Amino acid sequence: MDANPTLVVIMCMLATGAASGVAAHFLIAKGSAVIQNWKGFVRQLARKRQPLRDWFPFLGAVGGIAAAFLLSVGQPVSTGMRQPIDGGTLLTLVVVGAVLGFGAKKTFTRETRFKKLREASVFYKAVEVRLRAGYTVPHTLQMAASLSPTLRPAVEKCLRQWGFSPRKALEQLRTDLDIPEAETLAYVLIRAYEAGGDKIAHVLGQGARNLDAKMIAAEEKSFAKGRMGYLLYRLLPALGVFGIFAGSLAYHAQKTISSYINFFK
């Protein structure tokens, strides 16, 4: 018995629709999962956004590329097009820009760390004095933050979270300060909140003295490096003059030795 063409067409359309529905459901589910993963990745990048100083080497390399391009402007043209940028010049400028950016990053990071250490020492002392006077931890943090502009954003964030969970707020403060020496401060503040500030305020005084000792050692090390660099700078003219005479003597010795060798041959 012959099949009804209309029935066959209807069955094919139903099968195609069912398959399309299943495929669409699968694609939508997978697409939603991919979108959620990308959203999570973007949020994670936003939370872990690097400061501008971490991009200094990359920006220096980009500046080197821009400088190489600007140097190529105005050069003689051939076949109606600008002469291409020389590869050696481009590589040299990129390396020089990256090195300068890396040096700027290291200098900026070191100065920022010194500034944070100085303000952390002041912060330690201010918190110690107010805890001994009987102030509460939130009021102590609020008053001490006015003396430390660099640490103020992290302290203000801690105070905003204080009403939800004081312990989590102090843990967040330890993370936001981003200096190893501040971990003691966070732990002491947690203990001060739990046991009373007047009982453990002396620990903050010891922490402040430790920070002062570290800053003195770092400044002495930096001073010694500066004196060594100044000494090398003053030696450069003498080394230049010595290089002129040494180079001439070496060239003369090489010519003399070569002439004797050729004579005996």
mmCIF file of C-alpha atoms in Angstrom:
data_model
loop_
_atom_site.group_PDB
_atom_site.id
_atom_site.type_symbol
_atom_site.label_atom_id
_atom_site.label_comp_id
_atom_site.label_asym_id
_atom_site.label_seq_id
_atom_site.Cartn_x
_atom_site.Cartn_y
_atom_site.Cartn_z
ATOM 1 C CA MET A 1 0.000 0.000 0.000
ATOM 2 C CA ASP A 2 1.424 3.335 -1.069
ATOM 3 C CA ALA A 3 2.205 5.871 1.659
ATOM 4 C CA ASN A 4 0.263 9.096 1.693
ATOM 5 C CA PRO A 5 2.664 11.880 0.559
ATOM 6 C CA THR A 6 0.930 14.427 2.762
ATOM 7 C CA LEU A 7 1.345 12.214 5.832
ATOM 8 C CA VAL A 8 5.019 11.685 5.015
ATOM 9 C CA VAL A 9 5.569 15.429 4.701
ATOM 10 C CA ILE A 10 3.777 16.064 8.011
ATOM 11 C CA MET A 11 5.829 13.396 9.800
ATOM 12 C CA CYS A 12 9.064 14.821 8.369
ATOM 13 C CA MET A 13 8.088 18.308 9.480
ATOM 14 C CA LEU A 14 7.254 17.080 13.002
ATOM 15 C CA ALA A 15 10.561 15.192 13.230
ATOM 16 C CA THR A 16 12.470 18.224 11.981
ATOM 17 C CA GLY A 17 10.686 20.484 14.470
ATOM 18 C CA ALA A 18 11.393 18.116 17.360
ATOM 19 C CA ALA A 19 15.053 17.829 16.391
ATOM 20 C CA SER A 20 15.302 21.604 16.000
ATOM 21 C CA GLY A 21 13.710 22.123 19.421
ATOM 22 C CA VAL A 22 16.132 19.724 21.098
ATOM 23 C CA ALA A 23 19.095 21.319 19.310
ATOM 24 C CA ALA A 24 17.913 24.827 20.206
ATOM 25 C CA HIS A 25 17.440 23.842 23.864
ATOM 26 C CA PHE A 26 20.934 22.313 23.941
ATOM 27 C CA LEU A 27 22.524 25.343 22.270
ATOM 28 C CA ILE A 28 20.727 27.789 24.571
ATOM 29 C CA ALA A 29 21.802 25.838 27.660
ATOM 30 C CA LYS A 30 25.412 25.667 26.499
ATOM 31 C CA GLY A 31 25.371 29.312 25.467
ATOM 32 C CA SER A 32 24.004 30.371 28.858
ATOM 33 C CA ALA A 33 26.708 28.363 30.619
ATOM 34 C CA VAL A 34 29.407 29.948 28.456
ATOM 35 C CA ILE A 35 27.994 33.431 29.093
ATOM 36 C CA GLN A 36 27.909 32.814 32.849
ATOM 37 C CA ASN A 37 31.495 31.578 32.768
ATOM 38 C CA TRP A 38 32.587 34.658 30.875
ATOM 39 C CA LYS A 39 30.713 36.911 33.313
ATOM 40 C CA GLY A 40 32.477 35.229 36.220
ATOM 41 C CA PHE A 41 35.826 35.609 34.465
ATOM 42 C CA VAL A 42 35.197 39.311 33.812
ATOM 43 C CA ARG A 43 34.135 39.885 37.435
ATOM 44 C CA GLN A 44 37.270 38.119 38.634
ATOM 45 C CA LEU A 45 39.418 40.316 36.410
ATOM 46 C CA ALA A 46 37.621 43.398 37.715
ATOM 47 C CA ARG A 47 38.269 42.350 41.313
ATOM 48 C CA LYS A 48 41.907 41.560 40.578
ATOM 49 C CA ARG A 49 42.501 44.618 38.416
ATOM 50 C CA GLN A 50 46.209 45.397 38.358
ATOM 51 C CA PRO A 51 47.379 48.899 39.236
ATOM 52 C CA LEU A 52 48.660 51.138 36.486
ATOM 53 C CA ARG A 53 52.304 50.715 37.539
ATOM 54 C CA ASP A 54 52.162 47.021 36.551
ATOM 55 C CA TRP A 55 51.520 48.115 32.966
ATOM 56 C CA PHE A 56 54.537 50.456 32.781
ATOM 57 C CA PRO A 57 56.806 47.944 30.915
ATOM 58 C CA PHE A 58 54.067 47.260 28.346
ATOM 59 C CA LEU A 59 53.357 50.978 27.941
ATOM 60 C CA GLY A 60 57.085 51.593 27.508
ATOM 61 C CA ALA A 61 57.235 48.993 24.724
ATOM 62 C CA VAL A 62 54.214 50.594 23.028
ATOM 63 C CA GLY A 63 55.960 53.959 23.339
ATOM 64 C CA GLY A 64 59.004 52.438 21.635
ATOM 65 C CA ILE A 65 56.837 51.264 18.727
ATOM 66 C CA ALA A 66 55.302 54.739 18.450
ATOM 67 C CA ALA A 67 58.763 56.343 18.509
ATOM 68 C CA ALA A 68 59.963 53.995 15.744
ATOM 69 C CA PHE A 69 56.930 54.897 13.642
ATOM 70 C CA LEU A 70 57.512 58.626 14.163
ATOM 71 C CA LEU A 71 61.160 58.236 13.159
ATOM 72 C CA SER A 72 60.042 56.642 9.886
ATOM 73 C CA VAL A 73 57.870 59.655 9.009
ATOM 74 C CA GLY A 74 59.606 61.947 6.547
ATOM 75 C CA GLN A 75 62.079 59.363 5.267
ATOM 76 C CA PRO A 76 62.601 59.012 1.492
ATOM 77 C CA VAL A 77 59.811 57.136 -0.215
ATOM 78 C CA SER A 78 60.178 54.383 -2.779
ATOM 79 C CA THR A 79 57.592 53.045 -5.240
ATOM 80 C CA GLY A 80 55.099 55.565 -3.940
ATOM 81 C CA MET A 81 55.042 54.179 -0.381
ATOM 82 C CA ARG A 82 56.740 55.184 2.864
ATOM 83 C CA GLN A 83 59.968 53.355 3.557
ATOM 84 C CA PRO A 84 59.279 50.546 6.053
ATOM 85 C CA ILE A 85 60.510 50.851 9.628
ATOM 86 C CA ASP A 86 63.946 49.335 10.153
ATOM 87 C CA GLY A 87 63.640 46.155 12.237
ATOM 88 C CA GLY A 88 66.755 46.829 14.302
ATOM 89 C CA THR A 89 65.598 50.337 15.208
ATOM 90 C CA LEU A 90 62.146 49.062 16.138
ATOM 91 C CA LEU A 91 63.544 46.287 18.347
ATOM 92 C CA THR A 92 66.000 48.663 20.038
ATOM 93 C CA LEU A 93 63.332 51.242 20.832
ATOM 94 C CA VAL A 94 60.924 48.576 22.103
ATOM 95 C CA VAL A 95 63.589 47.124 24.415
ATOM 96 C CA VAL A 96 64.631 50.578 25.646
ATOM 97 C CA GLY A 97 61.006 51.543 26.284
ATOM 98 C CA ALA A 98 60.307 48.293 28.150
ATOM 99 C CA VAL A 99 63.446 48.716 30.292
ATOM 100 C CA LEU A 100 62.508 52.300 31.144
ATOM 101 C CA GLY A 101 58.978 51.180 32.001
ATOM 102 C CA PHE A 102 60.293 48.383 34.205
ATOM 103 C CA GLY A 103 62.591 50.820 35.998
ATOM 104 C CA ALA A 104 59.716 53.253 36.535
ATOM 105 C CA LYS A 105 57.562 50.412 37.883
ATOM 106 C CA LYS A 106 60.238 49.306 40.356
ATOM 107 C CA THR A 107 60.845 52.875 41.519
ATOM 108 C CA PHE A 108 57.139 53.633 41.904
ATOM 109 C CA THR A 109 56.524 50.352 43.753
ATOM 110 C CA ARG A 110 59.422 50.979 46.136
ATOM 111 C CA GLU A 111 58.317 54.540 46.896
ATOM 112 C CA THR A 112 54.722 53.414 47.424
ATOM 113 C CA ARG A 113 55.860 50.698 49.815
ATOM 114 C CA PHE A 114 57.991 53.138 51.817
ATOM 115 C CA LYS A 115 55.048 55.516 52.034
ATOM 116 C CA LYS A 116 52.747 52.720 53.183
ATOM 117 C CA LEU A 117 55.256 51.628 55.822
ATOM 118 C CA ARG A 118 55.595 55.165 57.176
ATOM 119 C CA GLU A 119 51.847 55.635 57.354
ATOM 120 C CA ALA A 120 51.355 52.147 58.819
ATOM 121 C CA SER A 121 53.749 53.060 61.641
ATOM 122 C CA VAL A 122 51.743 56.212 62.376
ATOM 123 C CA PHE A 123 48.534 54.185 62.138
ATOM 124 C CA TYR A 124 49.847 51.611 64.628
ATOM 125 C CA LYS A 125 50.729 54.305 67.149
ATOM 126 C CA ALA A 126 47.424 56.138 66.744
ATOM 127 C CA VAL A 127 45.428 52.921 67.214
ATOM 128 C CA GLU A 128 47.516 51.988 70.265
ATOM 129 C CA VAL A 129 46.918 55.347 71.976
ATOM 130 C CA ARG A 130 43.167 55.285 71.361
ATOM 131 C CA LEU A 131 42.744 51.672 72.434
ATOM 132 C CA ARG A 132 44.559 52.450 75.685
ATOM 133 C CA ALA A 133 42.210 55.397 76.163
ATOM 134 C CA GLY A 134 39.215 53.061 75.971
ATOM 135 C CA TYR A 135 37.835 53.877 72.525
ATOM 136 C CA THR A 136 36.004 51.182 70.573
ATOM 137 C CA VAL A 137 37.689 49.569 67.578
ATOM 138 C CA PRO A 138 35.502 51.245 64.880
ATOM 139 C CA HIS A 139 35.941 54.689 66.446
ATOM 140 C CA THR A 140 39.667 54.054 66.784
ATOM 141 C CA LEU A 141 39.984 53.088 63.114
ATOM 142 C CA GLN A 142 37.971 56.103 61.994
ATOM 143 C CA MET A 143 40.155 58.528 63.950
ATOM 144 C CA ALA A 144 43.456 56.866 62.987
ATOM 145 C CA ALA A 145 42.560 56.758 59.274
ATOM 146 C CA SER A 146 42.695 60.568 59.105
ATOM 147 C CA LEU A 147 46.456 60.343 59.778
ATOM 148 C CA SER A 148 47.119 57.835 56.969
ATOM 149 C CA PRO A 149 45.832 59.014 53.556
ATOM 150 C CA THR A 150 47.251 55.978 51.734
ATOM 151 C CA LEU A 151 45.538 53.512 54.089
ATOM 152 C CA ARG A 152 42.281 55.461 54.359
ATOM 153 C CA PRO A 153 40.389 53.742 51.470
ATOM 154 C CA ALA A 154 41.009 50.284 52.967
ATOM 155 C CA VAL A 155 39.983 51.481 56.452
ATOM 156 C CA GLU A 156 36.810 53.146 55.151
ATOM 157 C CA LYS A 157 35.864 49.942 53.315
ATOM 158 C CA CYS A 158 36.397 48.012 56.552
ATOM 159 C CA LEU A 159 34.141 50.423 58.452
ATOM 160 C CA ARG A 160 31.385 50.094 55.827
ATOM 161 C CA GLN A 161 31.403 46.306 56.306
ATOM 162 C CA TRP A 162 31.620 46.513 60.095
ATOM 163 C CA GLY A 163 27.867 46.369 60.638
ATOM 164 C CA PHE A 164 27.564 43.025 58.819
ATOM 165 C CA SER A 165 30.512 41.108 60.293
ATOM 166 C CA PRO A 166 33.303 42.831 62.267
ATOM 167 C CA ARG A 167 35.647 39.858 61.955
ATOM 168 C CA LYS A 168 35.228 39.625 58.171
ATOM 169 C CA ALA A 169 35.661 43.392 57.934
ATOM 170 C CA LEU A 170 39.008 43.191 59.744
ATOM 171 C CA GLU A 171 40.090 40.254 57.583
ATOM 172 C CA GLN A 172 39.203 42.319 54.518
ATOM 173 C CA LEU A 173 41.262 45.187 55.948
ATOM 174 C CA ARG A 174 44.269 42.878 56.215
ATOM 175 C CA THR A 175 43.838 41.886 52.551
ATOM 176 C CA ASP A 176 43.319 45.444 51.291
ATOM 177 C CA LEU A 177 46.356 46.897 53.064
ATOM 178 C CA ASP A 178 48.540 44.530 50.990
ATOM 179 C CA ILE A 179 51.680 44.798 53.119
ATOM 180 C CA PRO A 180 52.958 41.852 55.183
ATOM 181 C CA GLU A 181 53.597 44.103 58.178
ATOM 182 C CA ALA A 182 49.870 44.904 58.378
ATOM 183 C CA GLU A 183 48.908 41.300 59.163
ATOM 184 C CA THR A 184 49.867 41.808 62.817
ATOM 185 C CA LEU A 185 47.646 44.887 62.921
ATOM 186 C CA ALA A 186 44.622 42.948 61.656
ATOM 187 C CA TYR A 187 45.126 40.095 64.121
ATOM 188 C CA VAL A 188 45.577 42.503 67.037
ATOM 189 C CA LEU A 189 42.443 44.419 66.066
ATOM 190 C CA ILE A 190 40.488 41.162 65.966
ATOM 191 C CA ARG A 191 41.745 40.317 69.453
ATOM 192 C CA ALA A 192 40.989 43.849 70.594
ATOM 193 C CA TYR A 193 37.423 43.497 69.374
ATOM 194 C CA GLU A 194 37.016 40.133 71.110
ATOM 195 C CA ALA A 195 38.929 40.679 74.372
ATOM 196 C CA GLY A 196 39.205 44.434 74.834
ATOM 197 C CA GLY A 197 41.670 46.896 73.388
ATOM 198 C CA ASP A 198 43.375 48.018 76.596
ATOM 199 C CA LYS A 199 44.661 44.482 77.253
ATOM 200 C CA ILE A 200 46.643 44.048 74.045
ATOM 201 C CA ALA A 201 47.402 47.619 72.953
ATOM 202 C CA HIS A 202 51.073 47.112 73.852
ATOM 203 C CA VAL A 203 51.361 44.678 70.920
ATOM 204 C CA LEU A 204 50.619 47.539 68.539
ATOM 205 C CA GLY A 205 53.391 49.589 70.118
ATOM 206 C CA GLN A 206 55.823 46.765 69.455
ATOM 207 C CA GLY A 207 54.546 46.513 65.874
ATOM 208 C CA ALA A 208 55.142 50.239 65.369
ATOM 209 C CA ARG A 209 58.701 49.905 66.665
ATOM 210 C CA ASN A 210 59.310 46.981 64.294
ATOM 211 C CA LEU A 211 58.082 49.062 61.364
ATOM 212 C CA ASP A 212 60.342 51.951 62.354
ATOM 213 C CA ALA A 213 63.332 49.588 62.479
ATOM 214 C CA LYS A 214 62.505 48.208 59.009
ATOM 215 C CA MET A 215 62.149 51.688 57.542
ATOM 216 C CA ILE A 216 65.481 52.781 59.026
ATOM 217 C CA ALA A 217 67.199 49.693 57.587
ATOM 218 C CA ALA A 218 65.592 50.253 54.160
ATOM 219 C CA GLU A 219 66.570 53.932 54.123
ATOM 220 C CA GLU A 220 70.155 53.095 55.102
ATOM 221 C CA LYS A 221 70.311 50.514 52.310
ATOM 222 C CA SER A 222 68.908 53.005 49.809
ATOM 223 C CA PHE A 223 71.400 55.645 51.001
ATOM 224 C CA ALA A 224 74.301 53.212 50.569
ATOM 225 C CA LYS A 225 73.159 52.391 47.019
ATOM 226 C CA GLY A 226 72.895 56.091 46.241
ATOM 227 C CA ARG A 227 76.424 56.774 47.489
ATOM 228 C CA MET A 228 77.753 53.863 45.439
ATOM 229 C CA GLY A 229 76.012 55.164 42.332
ATOM 230 C CA TYR A 230 77.402 58.652 42.944
ATOM 231 C CA LEU A 231 80.902 57.183 43.299
ATOM 232 C CA LEU A 232 80.568 55.356 39.981
ATOM 233 C CA TYR A 233 79.256 58.544 38.381
ATOM 234 C CA ARG A 234 82.319 60.474 39.555
ATOM 235 C CA LEU A 235 84.598 57.708 38.265
ATOM 236 C CA LEU A 236 83.143 57.825 34.742
ATOM 237 C CA PRO A 237 85.417 60.667 33.474
ATOM 238 C CA ALA A 238 88.518 58.920 34.843
ATOM 239 C CA LEU A 239 87.402 55.632 33.303
ATOM 240 C CA GLY A 240 86.820 57.405 29.983
ATOM 241 C CA VAL A 241 90.327 58.907 29.948
ATOM 242 C CA PHE A 242 91.811 55.581 31.011
ATOM 243 C CA GLY A 243 89.885 53.855 28.211
ATOM 244 C CA ILE A 244 91.361 56.237 25.627
ATOM 245 C CA PHE A 245 94.936 55.495 26.672
ATOM 246 C CA ALA A 246 94.282 51.793 27.278
ATOM 247 C CA GLY A 247 92.649 51.424 23.875
ATOM 248 C CA SER A 248 95.547 53.172 22.140
ATOM 249 C CA LEU A 249 98.106 51.034 23.961
ATOM 250 C CA ALA A 250 96.183 47.848 23.169
ATOM 251 C CA TYR A 251 95.943 48.806 19.491
ATOM 252 C CA HIS A 252 99.674 49.618 19.351
ATOM 253 C CA ALA A 253 100.564 46.338 21.088
ATOM 254 C CA GLN A 254 98.396 44.376 18.677
ATOM 255 C CA LYS A 255 100.015 46.039 15.652
ATOM 256 C CA THR A 256 103.519 45.431 17.067
ATOM 257 C CA ILE A 257 102.842 41.766 17.783
ATOM 258 C CA SER A 258 101.337 41.294 14.311
ATOM 259 C CA SER A 259 104.376 42.896 12.665
ATOM 260 C CA TYR A 260 106.778 40.614 14.594
ATOM 261 C CA ILE A 261 104.742 37.559 13.635
ATOM 262 C CA ASN A 262 104.759 38.574 9.972
ATOM 263 C CA PHE A 263 108.519 39.256 10.153
ATOM 264 C CA PHE A 264 109.368 35.791 11.459
ATOM 265 C CA LYS A 265 107.117 34.127 8.916
#
